Coordinates of C-alpha atoms and ligand atoms in Angstrom, one line a residue:
M654 CA 161.8 3.0 51.9
S655 CA 159.4 2.7 49.6
T656 CA 156.8 0.0 50.8
P657 CA 158.5 -0.8 54.2
T658 CA 157.4 -4.1 56.7
I659 CA 157.2 -2.7 60.5
S660 CA 157.6 -4.5 63.3
V661 CA 155.5 -3.6 66.5
I662 CA 157.3 -5.2 69.6
G663 CA 155.1 -4.7 72.9
L664 CA 151.3 -4.8 71.7
G665 CA 150.1 -2.5 75.0
Y666 CA 148.7 0.4 75.6
I667 CA 151.2 2.4 73.1
G668 CA 152.5 -0.3 70.7
L669 CA 148.7 -1.8 69.8
P670 CA 147.6 2.0 68.6
A671 CA 151.0 2.5 66.9
A672 CA 150.7 -0.5 65.0
A673 CA 147.0 -0.2 63.7
M674 CA 148.5 3.7 62.9
F675 CA 150.8 2.4 60.5
A676 CA 148.7 -0.3 59.1
S677 CA 145.5 1.8 58.6
Q678 CA 148.0 3.3 55.9
K679 CA 148.5 0.5 53.8
V680 CA 151.7 -0.7 55.2
K681 CA 152.3 -4.2 56.2
V682 CA 152.6 -4.5 60.0
I683 CA 153.9 -7.7 62.2
G684 CA 152.9 -7.4 65.7
V685 CA 155.2 -9.0 68.6
D686 CA 153.9 -9.7 71.4
V687 CA 155.0 -12.2 74.7
N688 CA 151.4 -12.8 75.8
Q689 CA 149.7 -15.3 73.2
K690 CA 146.2 -14.5 74.3
A691 CA 146.9 -11.0 73.8
V692 CA 148.4 -11.7 70.1
D693 CA 145.4 -14.2 69.3
T694 CA 142.9 -11.7 70.3
I695 CA 144.4 -8.9 67.6
N696 CA 144.7 -11.9 65.1
Q697 CA 140.6 -12.2 65.5
G698 CA 140.5 -8.9 65.2
K699 CA 139.6 -7.8 68.5
I700 CA 141.7 -6.2 71.3
H701 CA 142.8 -6.2 75.0
I702 CA 142.8 -2.9 75.6
V703 CA 140.0 -0.1 76.3
E704 CA 141.0 2.9 74.0
P705 CA 138.1 4.5 72.1
G706 CA 138.6 4.0 68.1
L707 CA 141.1 1.1 68.4
E708 CA 139.1 -1.8 68.1
D709 CA 137.4 -0.5 64.2
L710 CA 141.4 0.3 63.0
V711 CA 142.8 -2.8 64.5
R712 CA 139.6 -4.8 62.8
V713 CA 139.9 -3.4 59.6
A714 CA 144.0 -3.7 59.3
V715 CA 143.2 -7.7 60.7
A716 CA 140.9 -7.7 58.1
D717 CA 142.8 -6.6 55.0
G718 CA 145.9 -8.2 55.5
F719 CA 148.3 -5.2 57.2
L720 CA 148.3 -6.1 60.3
R721 CA 149.3 -9.5 61.7
A722 CA 150.6 -10.6 65.3
T723 CA 153.1 -13.7 66.4
T724 CA 154.8 -14.1 69.4
Q725 CA 158.0 -14.8 68.0
P726 CA 160.2 -11.6 65.6
E727 CA 160.6 -12.0 62.3
K728 CA 162.6 -10.2 59.8
A729 CA 161.6 -6.5 59.0
D730 CA 162.7 -3.1 57.6
A731 CA 161.6 -1.0 60.6
F732 CA 161.2 -2.4 64.7
V733 CA 159.4 0.1 66.6
I734 CA 160.2 -1.4 70.4
A735 CA 157.3 -0.4 73.0
V736 CA 157.6 -2.4 76.0
P737 CA 157.0 -1.4 79.8
T738 CA 159.6 0.0 81.9
P739 CA 158.2 -0.7 85.2
F740 CA 160.2 0.1 88.2
K741 CA 161.4 -2.5 90.9
G742 CA 162.0 -2.1 94.6
D743 CA 163.4 1.8 95.8
Y744 CA 162.1 3.1 93.2
E745 CA 164.2 1.5 90.8
P746 CA 163.7 1.3 86.5
D747 CA 163.4 -2.0 85.2
V748 CA 164.6 -2.2 81.6
S749 CA 164.8 -6.0 81.7
Y750 CA 162.4 -6.3 79.3
I751 CA 164.1 -4.1 76.4
E752 CA 166.8 -6.3 77.3
A753 CA 164.9 -9.1 76.1
V754 CA 163.2 -7.5 72.8
A755 CA 167.5 -6.5 72.2
K756 CA 168.1 -10.4 72.3
A757 CA 164.8 -11.3 70.6
I758 CA 165.0 -9.5 67.5
A759 CA 169.2 -9.7 67.2
P760 CA 168.8 -12.6 65.1
V761 CA 166.5 -11.1 62.5
L762 CA 168.0 -8.0 62.1
E763 CA 169.6 -7.2 58.4
K764 CA 171.5 -4.6 57.3
G765 CA 170.0 -0.9 56.5
N766 CA 167.0 -2.1 59.5
T767 CA 165.8 0.6 61.5
I768 CA 165.4 0.2 65.4
I769 CA 163.2 2.9 67.1
L770 CA 162.7 2.9 71.4
E771 CA 159.3 4.2 72.2
S772 CA 159.4 2.7 75.7
T773 CA 159.7 5.0 78.6
S774 CA 163.4 4.7 79.9
P775 CA 165.7 5.8 82.4
V776 CA 168.5 8.1 80.3
G777 CA 171.2 5.9 78.8
T778 CA 168.8 3.4 77.7
T779 CA 169.0 3.4 74.0
D780 CA 172.9 3.5 74.8
D781 CA 172.3 -0.1 76.5
M782 CA 170.5 -0.9 73.9
I783 CA 173.0 -0.8 71.2
S784 CA 175.4 -2.8 73.5
W785 CA 172.7 -5.9 74.0
L786 CA 172.1 -5.7 70.4
S787 CA 176.0 -5.4 69.3
A788 CA 177.3 -8.1 72.1
A789 CA 174.4 -10.8 70.2
R790 CA 175.4 -9.2 65.9
P791 CA 179.5 -8.4 66.4
D792 CA 178.9 -8.8 62.5
L793 CA 177.2 -5.4 62.2
K794 CA 177.9 -1.8 62.8
F795 CA 175.8 -0.3 65.0
P796 CA 175.4 3.5 65.6
K797 CA 177.9 5.7 67.7
E798 CA 177.0 9.4 68.2
G799 CA 179.8 12.0 66.7
E800 CA 180.7 9.1 64.1
T801 CA 179.2 8.2 60.3
G802 CA 178.6 5.3 58.5
Q803 CA 176.3 2.2 60.9
D804 CA 174.5 -0.6 59.3
I805 CA 171.4 -1.1 61.7
Y806 CA 170.1 3.1 62.1
V807 CA 169.2 3.7 66.1
A808 CA 167.0 6.2 67.7
Y809 CA 164.9 6.7 70.5
C810 CA 161.5 8.7 70.0
P811 CA 159.2 8.3 73.2
E812 CA 155.2 8.7 73.0
R813 CA 153.5 11.3 74.6
V814 CA 149.8 10.4 73.6
L815 CA 147.0 11.1 76.5
P816 CA 145.0 7.8 77.4
G817 CA 141.4 8.4 75.8
Q818 CA 142.8 10.4 73.1
V819 CA 145.2 7.9 71.8
I820 CA 144.7 7.7 68.5
R821 CA 144.0 11.9 68.1
E822 CA 147.6 12.2 69.6
L823 CA 149.5 9.8 67.9
V824 CA 148.7 11.0 64.4
E825 CA 148.9 15.4 65.5
N826 CA 151.1 15.7 68.4
D827 CA 154.7 16.3 67.7
R828 CA 157.7 14.2 68.7
V829 CA 160.6 14.0 69.3
I830 CA 163.5 12.4 67.2
G831 CA 166.4 11.2 69.1
G832 CA 168.8 9.4 66.3
I833 CA 172.0 8.2 67.2
T834 CA 173.7 10.1 64.3
P835 CA 171.6 12.6 62.1
E836 CA 171.2 9.3 59.7
C837 CA 169.2 7.5 62.3
S838 CA 167.3 10.7 62.6
A839 CA 166.1 10.8 58.9
K840 CA 165.4 7.1 58.5
A841 CA 163.3 7.1 62.0
I842 CA 161.6 10.0 60.5
E843 CA 160.5 8.5 57.4
V844 CA 158.8 5.9 59.6
Y845 CA 157.0 8.4 61.6
R846 CA 155.7 10.2 58.6
I847 CA 154.0 7.2 57.7
F848 CA 151.3 8.6 59.6
V849 CA 152.5 11.6 62.0
K850 CA 151.3 15.0 61.0
G851 CA 152.8 16.8 63.9
E852 CA 156.3 17.9 63.3
L853 CA 159.4 15.8 64.4
P854 CA 162.2 17.9 65.4
T855 CA 165.2 15.8 65.8
T856 CA 167.9 16.0 69.1
N857 CA 170.1 13.5 70.5
A858 CA 168.4 10.2 72.0
R859 CA 169.7 10.8 76.0
T860 CA 168.0 14.5 74.9
A861 CA 164.5 12.4 73.7
E862 CA 165.1 10.1 76.8
M863 CA 164.9 13.0 79.2
A864 CA 161.9 15.1 77.3
K865 CA 160.0 12.4 78.0
L866 CA 160.5 12.2 81.5
T867 CA 160.6 15.5 81.8
E868 CA 157.3 16.3 80.6
N869 CA 155.3 14.3 82.9
A870 CA 157.6 15.1 85.7
F871 CA 156.5 19.1 84.8
R872 CA 152.5 17.7 84.9
D873 CA 153.6 15.9 88.8
V874 CA 155.4 18.9 90.3
N875 CA 152.6 20.8 88.7
I876 CA 149.8 18.4 90.3
A877 CA 151.8 18.6 93.5
F878 CA 151.8 22.4 94.1
A879 CA 147.9 22.1 93.4
N880 CA 147.5 19.0 96.2
E881 CA 149.9 21.3 98.5
L882 CA 147.7 24.2 98.2
S883 CA 144.8 21.9 99.3
L884 CA 146.5 20.6 102.6
I885 CA 147.3 24.5 103.0
S886 CA 143.7 25.7 102.3
D887 CA 142.1 23.9 104.4
K888 CA 144.6 23.6 107.4
L889 CA 143.9 27.9 106.7
D890 CA 140.0 27.6 106.4
I891 CA 140.1 28.4 102.4
N892 CA 138.2 26.9 99.4
V893 CA 141.3 25.5 97.8
W894 CA 139.0 25.4 93.8
E895 CA 138.4 29.2 94.4
L896 CA 141.6 30.1 95.7
I897 CA 143.0 28.5 92.1
E898 CA 140.5 29.8 90.3
L899 CA 141.0 33.3 91.6
S900 CA 144.4 32.7 91.0
N901 CA 144.6 31.8 87.8
R902 CA 143.3 34.7 86.4
H903 CA 147.0 36.2 86.8
P904 CA 147.8 36.2 82.7
R905 CA 150.9 33.9 83.9
V906 CA 149.6 31.6 86.3
N907 CA 147.7 28.7 85.8
I908 CA 147.8 26.4 88.3
L909 CA 146.2 22.2 87.5
Q910 CA 143.5 20.6 89.8
P911 CA 144.1 19.0 93.3
G912 CA 142.6 15.8 93.9
P913 CA 142.7 12.2 95.7
G914 CA 146.5 11.7 94.3
V915 CA 148.1 10.7 91.2
G916 CA 147.1 8.1 89.2
G917 CA 147.8 6.0 85.9
H918 CA 151.3 4.0 84.9
C919 CA 153.4 7.3 83.6
I920 CA 153.2 10.3 86.1
A921 CA 154.0 8.6 89.0
V922 CA 156.2 6.8 87.9
D923 CA 158.6 8.5 85.4
P924 CA 159.8 11.1 87.3
W925 CA 161.5 8.5 89.7
F926 CA 163.5 7.9 86.7
I927 CA 165.3 11.1 87.0
V928 CA 165.6 11.3 91.0
N929 CA 167.3 7.6 90.2
K930 CA 169.9 8.6 87.6
T931 CA 170.3 12.0 89.7
P932 CA 169.0 11.4 93.3
E933 CA 171.0 14.4 94.8
L934 CA 169.9 16.5 92.2
A935 CA 166.3 16.3 91.7
R936 CA 165.3 17.5 95.0
I937 CA 161.6 19.0 93.5
V938 CA 161.1 16.3 91.3
R939 CA 161.4 13.9 94.6
T940 CA 159.6 16.0 96.9
A941 CA 156.6 16.5 94.1
R942 CA 156.2 12.4 94.1
E943 CA 156.2 12.5 98.0
V944 CA 153.5 15.2 98.1
N945 CA 151.2 13.4 95.3
D946 CA 151.8 9.6 96.5
G947 CA 150.6 11.6 100.6
K948 CA 147.2 13.0 99.1
P949 CA 145.7 9.4 99.4
Q950 CA 146.4 8.8 102.5
W951 CA 145.2 12.3 103.6
V952 CA 141.8 12.2 101.9
I953 CA 142.0 8.8 104.1
S954 CA 141.9 10.2 107.2
K955 CA 139.3 13.1 106.5
V956 CA 136.9 10.5 105.9
Q957 CA 138.0 9.2 109.2
E958 CA 137.3 12.3 110.7
A959 CA 133.8 12.4 108.4
V960 CA 133.0 9.3 110.2
Q961 CA 133.3 10.6 113.7
E962 CA 131.4 13.7 112.8
V963 CA 128.5 11.3 112.0
V964 CA 128.9 9.6 115.1
A965 CA 129.0 12.5 117.2
K966 CA 125.9 14.2 115.3
T967 CA 123.9 11.2 114.7
G968 CA 124.4 9.4 117.5
K969 CA 124.5 6.1 115.1
A970 CA 127.2 3.9 116.0
A971 CA 131.0 3.9 113.9
N972 CA 130.1 0.3 112.5
A973 CA 126.8 1.9 111.3
V974 CA 127.9 4.2 109.4
K975 CA 128.2 4.0 105.6
V976 CA 130.4 5.6 103.2
V977 CA 129.7 5.5 99.4
C978 CA 133.3 6.5 97.3
Y979 CA 132.3 8.4 94.4
G980 CA 134.6 7.2 91.3
L981 CA 137.4 4.3 90.9
A982 CA 138.9 5.1 88.0
F983 CA 142.3 7.3 87.7
K984 CA 140.7 10.2 85.7
P985 CA 137.9 10.9 84.6
N986 CA 135.6 9.9 82.0
I987 CA 137.7 6.8 81.5
D988 CA 137.0 3.2 82.7
D989 CA 140.9 2.7 84.0
L990 CA 141.6 1.2 86.9
R991 CA 145.6 1.4 87.1
E992 CA 147.6 2.8 89.9
S993 CA 144.2 4.7 90.8
P994 CA 144.1 6.3 93.8
A995 CA 140.6 6.5 94.2
L996 CA 140.4 2.5 94.2
M997 CA 143.2 2.4 96.5
I998 CA 141.7 4.9 98.5
T999 CA 138.4 2.7 98.5
N1000 CA 139.4 -0.8 99.5
K1001 CA 141.5 1.0 102.1
L1002 CA 138.4 2.4 103.6
A1003 CA 136.7 -0.8 103.1
A1004 CA 139.3 -2.5 105.3
L1005 CA 138.8 0.5 108.5
Y1006 CA 134.9 0.5 107.3
P1007 CA 134.2 -3.4 106.6
N1008 CA 130.7 -4.1 104.6
Q1009 CA 130.3 -0.5 105.3
V1010 CA 131.4 1.1 101.8
L1011 CA 130.3 1.2 99.0
A1012 CA 131.5 2.5 95.6
V1013 CA 129.9 4.0 92.1
E1014 CA 131.7 4.0 89.0
P1015 CA 129.3 4.5 86.2
N1016 CA 132.3 3.4 84.2
I1017 CA 132.7 0.1 84.7
A1018 CA 130.0 -2.7 84.9
N1019 CA 129.3 -4.9 88.0
D1020 CA 130.8 -7.9 86.8
H1021 CA 134.4 -6.1 85.9
F1022 CA 136.0 -7.3 88.9
E1023 CA 136.9 -11.3 88.7
T1024 CA 137.3 -10.9 92.4
K1025 CA 135.2 -10.3 95.0
Q1026 CA 136.1 -6.8 96.0
S1027 CA 136.0 -5.9 99.9
F1028 CA 133.3 -2.8 99.2
E1029 CA 130.2 -2.9 97.3
L1030 CA 129.7 -1.3 94.0
I1031 CA 126.2 0.1 93.3
S1032 CA 124.4 2.1 90.6
Y1033 CA 124.4 5.9 91.4
D1034 CA 120.7 5.4 91.4
A1035 CA 120.8 2.9 94.3
A1036 CA 123.7 5.1 96.1
K1037 CA 121.4 8.6 96.3
D1038 CA 119.9 8.0 99.9
M1039 CA 123.0 5.7 101.3
A1040 CA 125.3 7.8 102.2
D1041 CA 126.0 9.3 105.5
V1042 CA 129.4 10.1 104.4
A1043 CA 130.2 10.8 100.4
V1044 CA 133.5 10.9 99.0
I1045 CA 133.7 12.1 95.8
L1046 CA 137.5 10.7 93.8
V1047 CA 137.1 11.2 90.8
D1048 CA 134.9 14.0 88.4
H1049 CA 133.3 12.0 86.2
N1050 CA 130.5 14.0 84.0
E1051 CA 127.8 11.8 85.7
F1052 CA 128.6 13.7 88.7
K1053 CA 129.6 17.3 87.7
S1054 CA 126.3 16.9 86.1
G1055 CA 124.6 17.2 89.6
L1056 CA 125.5 14.7 92.3
S1057 CA 122.5 14.5 95.2
F1058 CA 122.8 12.5 98.5
R1059 CA 120.8 13.0 101.7
N1060 CA 120.8 16.9 103.3
D1061 CA 122.6 15.1 106.3
S1062 CA 125.4 13.8 104.5
V1063 CA 129.1 15.0 105.5
V1064 CA 130.8 15.2 102.2
V1065 CA 134.8 14.6 101.4
D1066 CA 134.8 16.4 98.5
T1067 CA 139.1 15.9 96.5
K1068 CA 138.1 17.4 93.2
G1069 CA 135.5 20.0 93.8
I1070 CA 132.4 19.6 92.5
V1071 CA 129.7 19.9 94.5
Ligands
SAJ1230 N1 145.5 14.8 88.0 C1 145.1 16.0 88.7 N2 145.5 17.2 88.3 C2 145.5 17.6 87.2 C3 145.9 16.7 86.0 C4 146.1 15.4 86.7 O1 145.2 15.4 89.8 O2 144.9 19.5 87.8 C5 145.9 13.4 88.3 C6 144.9 12.5 87.3 O3 143.4 12.4 88.0 C7 145.6 11.4 86.6 C8 147.0 12.1 87.4 O4 147.0 13.0 87.4 O5 145.3 10.6 88.0 C9 147.5 11.4 85.4 O6 146.2 12.1 84.7 P1 147.3 13.3 83.4 O7 145.6 13.1 82.4 O8 147.4 14.0 84.0 O9 148.0 12.1 82.6 P2 148.0 10.7 82.3 O10 148.6 10.1 83.1 O11 146.9 10.3 81.4 O12 148.7 10.8 80.8 C10 150.5 11.3 80.6 C11 150.7 12.5 79.7 N3 151.7 13.6 80.2 C12 151.6 15.1 80.0 O13 150.1 15.5 80.0 C13 152.8 15.3 80.1 C14 150.3 12.0 78.4 O14 150.5 12.8 77.5 C15 151.5 10.6 78.5 O15 152.0 10.5 76.8 C16 151.5 9.6 79.9 O16 151.4 10.2 80.7 C17 151.7 8.8 79.4 O17 152.0 7.4 78.3 O18 153.4 9.0 79.5

């Protein structure tokens, strides 16, 4: 591919950084998104999501004419699809955005094009995408595993970048290339070699789909182990943080950290794609999800016990006890609130204790919320003397470098930093 044009479909947390990286290598990129507001923002050289380093890349790419966004698919040499795959009720994956993209790009496809699916997908989705594409374009020969010869090259290549470090990881991480045929893998490699410095091992599409789900399920299972240990340790009057630190001194043990639950839009979602396909086999994966999803409620019950402790100790009325929650984001040192257990716990506490819950979140400005919240967002300094109960929900650097509250505050520390 000499001077390819690449179309990135879906300009969100994964698609927009990928589009910007291609454009940074002076490749012409057509970004496509159904969200007109996002398209307009990008065409002004600005961004609608938060990711360090991304705005600069987009500004330069748009100013230099390498990146342009639109709502309608156009002809290109390669199409990279990065649209969301949420789940519907009962944890059933919803691949309707991928189906909609397949139908939308079908009319502009030309012989020799490459299509790469990056969206996290249940096993078999790339084959489904090919069915949707070939139904719309019977004139083109789409690839089939085990056969040779195709007009269109198709591969599944999952992203695995960590929010907050997307730009670095896009370049450095290895990427699994799951071509439907070896020729498809070779074409996908040409596309990623434009900016990826990591290795690009090849496999088939189904294995690549499962690899993405496996990585996030692995992390979920390991966090669930840590969260389960935190419940057991609490019951047995053992400090779980010390326990894990000591156990991790074993050369082959590496336990992750417990917390208030698992948030974000990936680890709490993707394992269900495995459970949904093989419900009777994926027993550990399902249990891990249940353990992690149960943790916020456990934290809430600990706060309720702490409120009772304050009442018993001080004689204060329960509805006069002030609860300060430290941290709202889904993990440390970011402002991302998506599927955040900390935010969910704070909201539930505010419903249980109306006008008694305050929150400190150094990464979020006071005017962040468009609607009025049931808790009050206050500064770190203002919170100092307020807490009858202090609930530590996120281990932001600001909190780790020293949290101070009144000596008589009762502390519920879900991150082991006090
Ligand atoms: N968490 C813990 N204890 C830990 C580590 C994390 O409770 O020891 C919690 C975090 O607080 C957070 C949640 O888990 O609530 C997820 O955070 P994370 O940092 O583990 O992962 P994400 O969701 O930001 O990104 C993950 C990454 N996957 C893996 O590390 C296997 C990333 O590489 C993927 O690209 C991303 O999901 C994705 O898009 O799928």
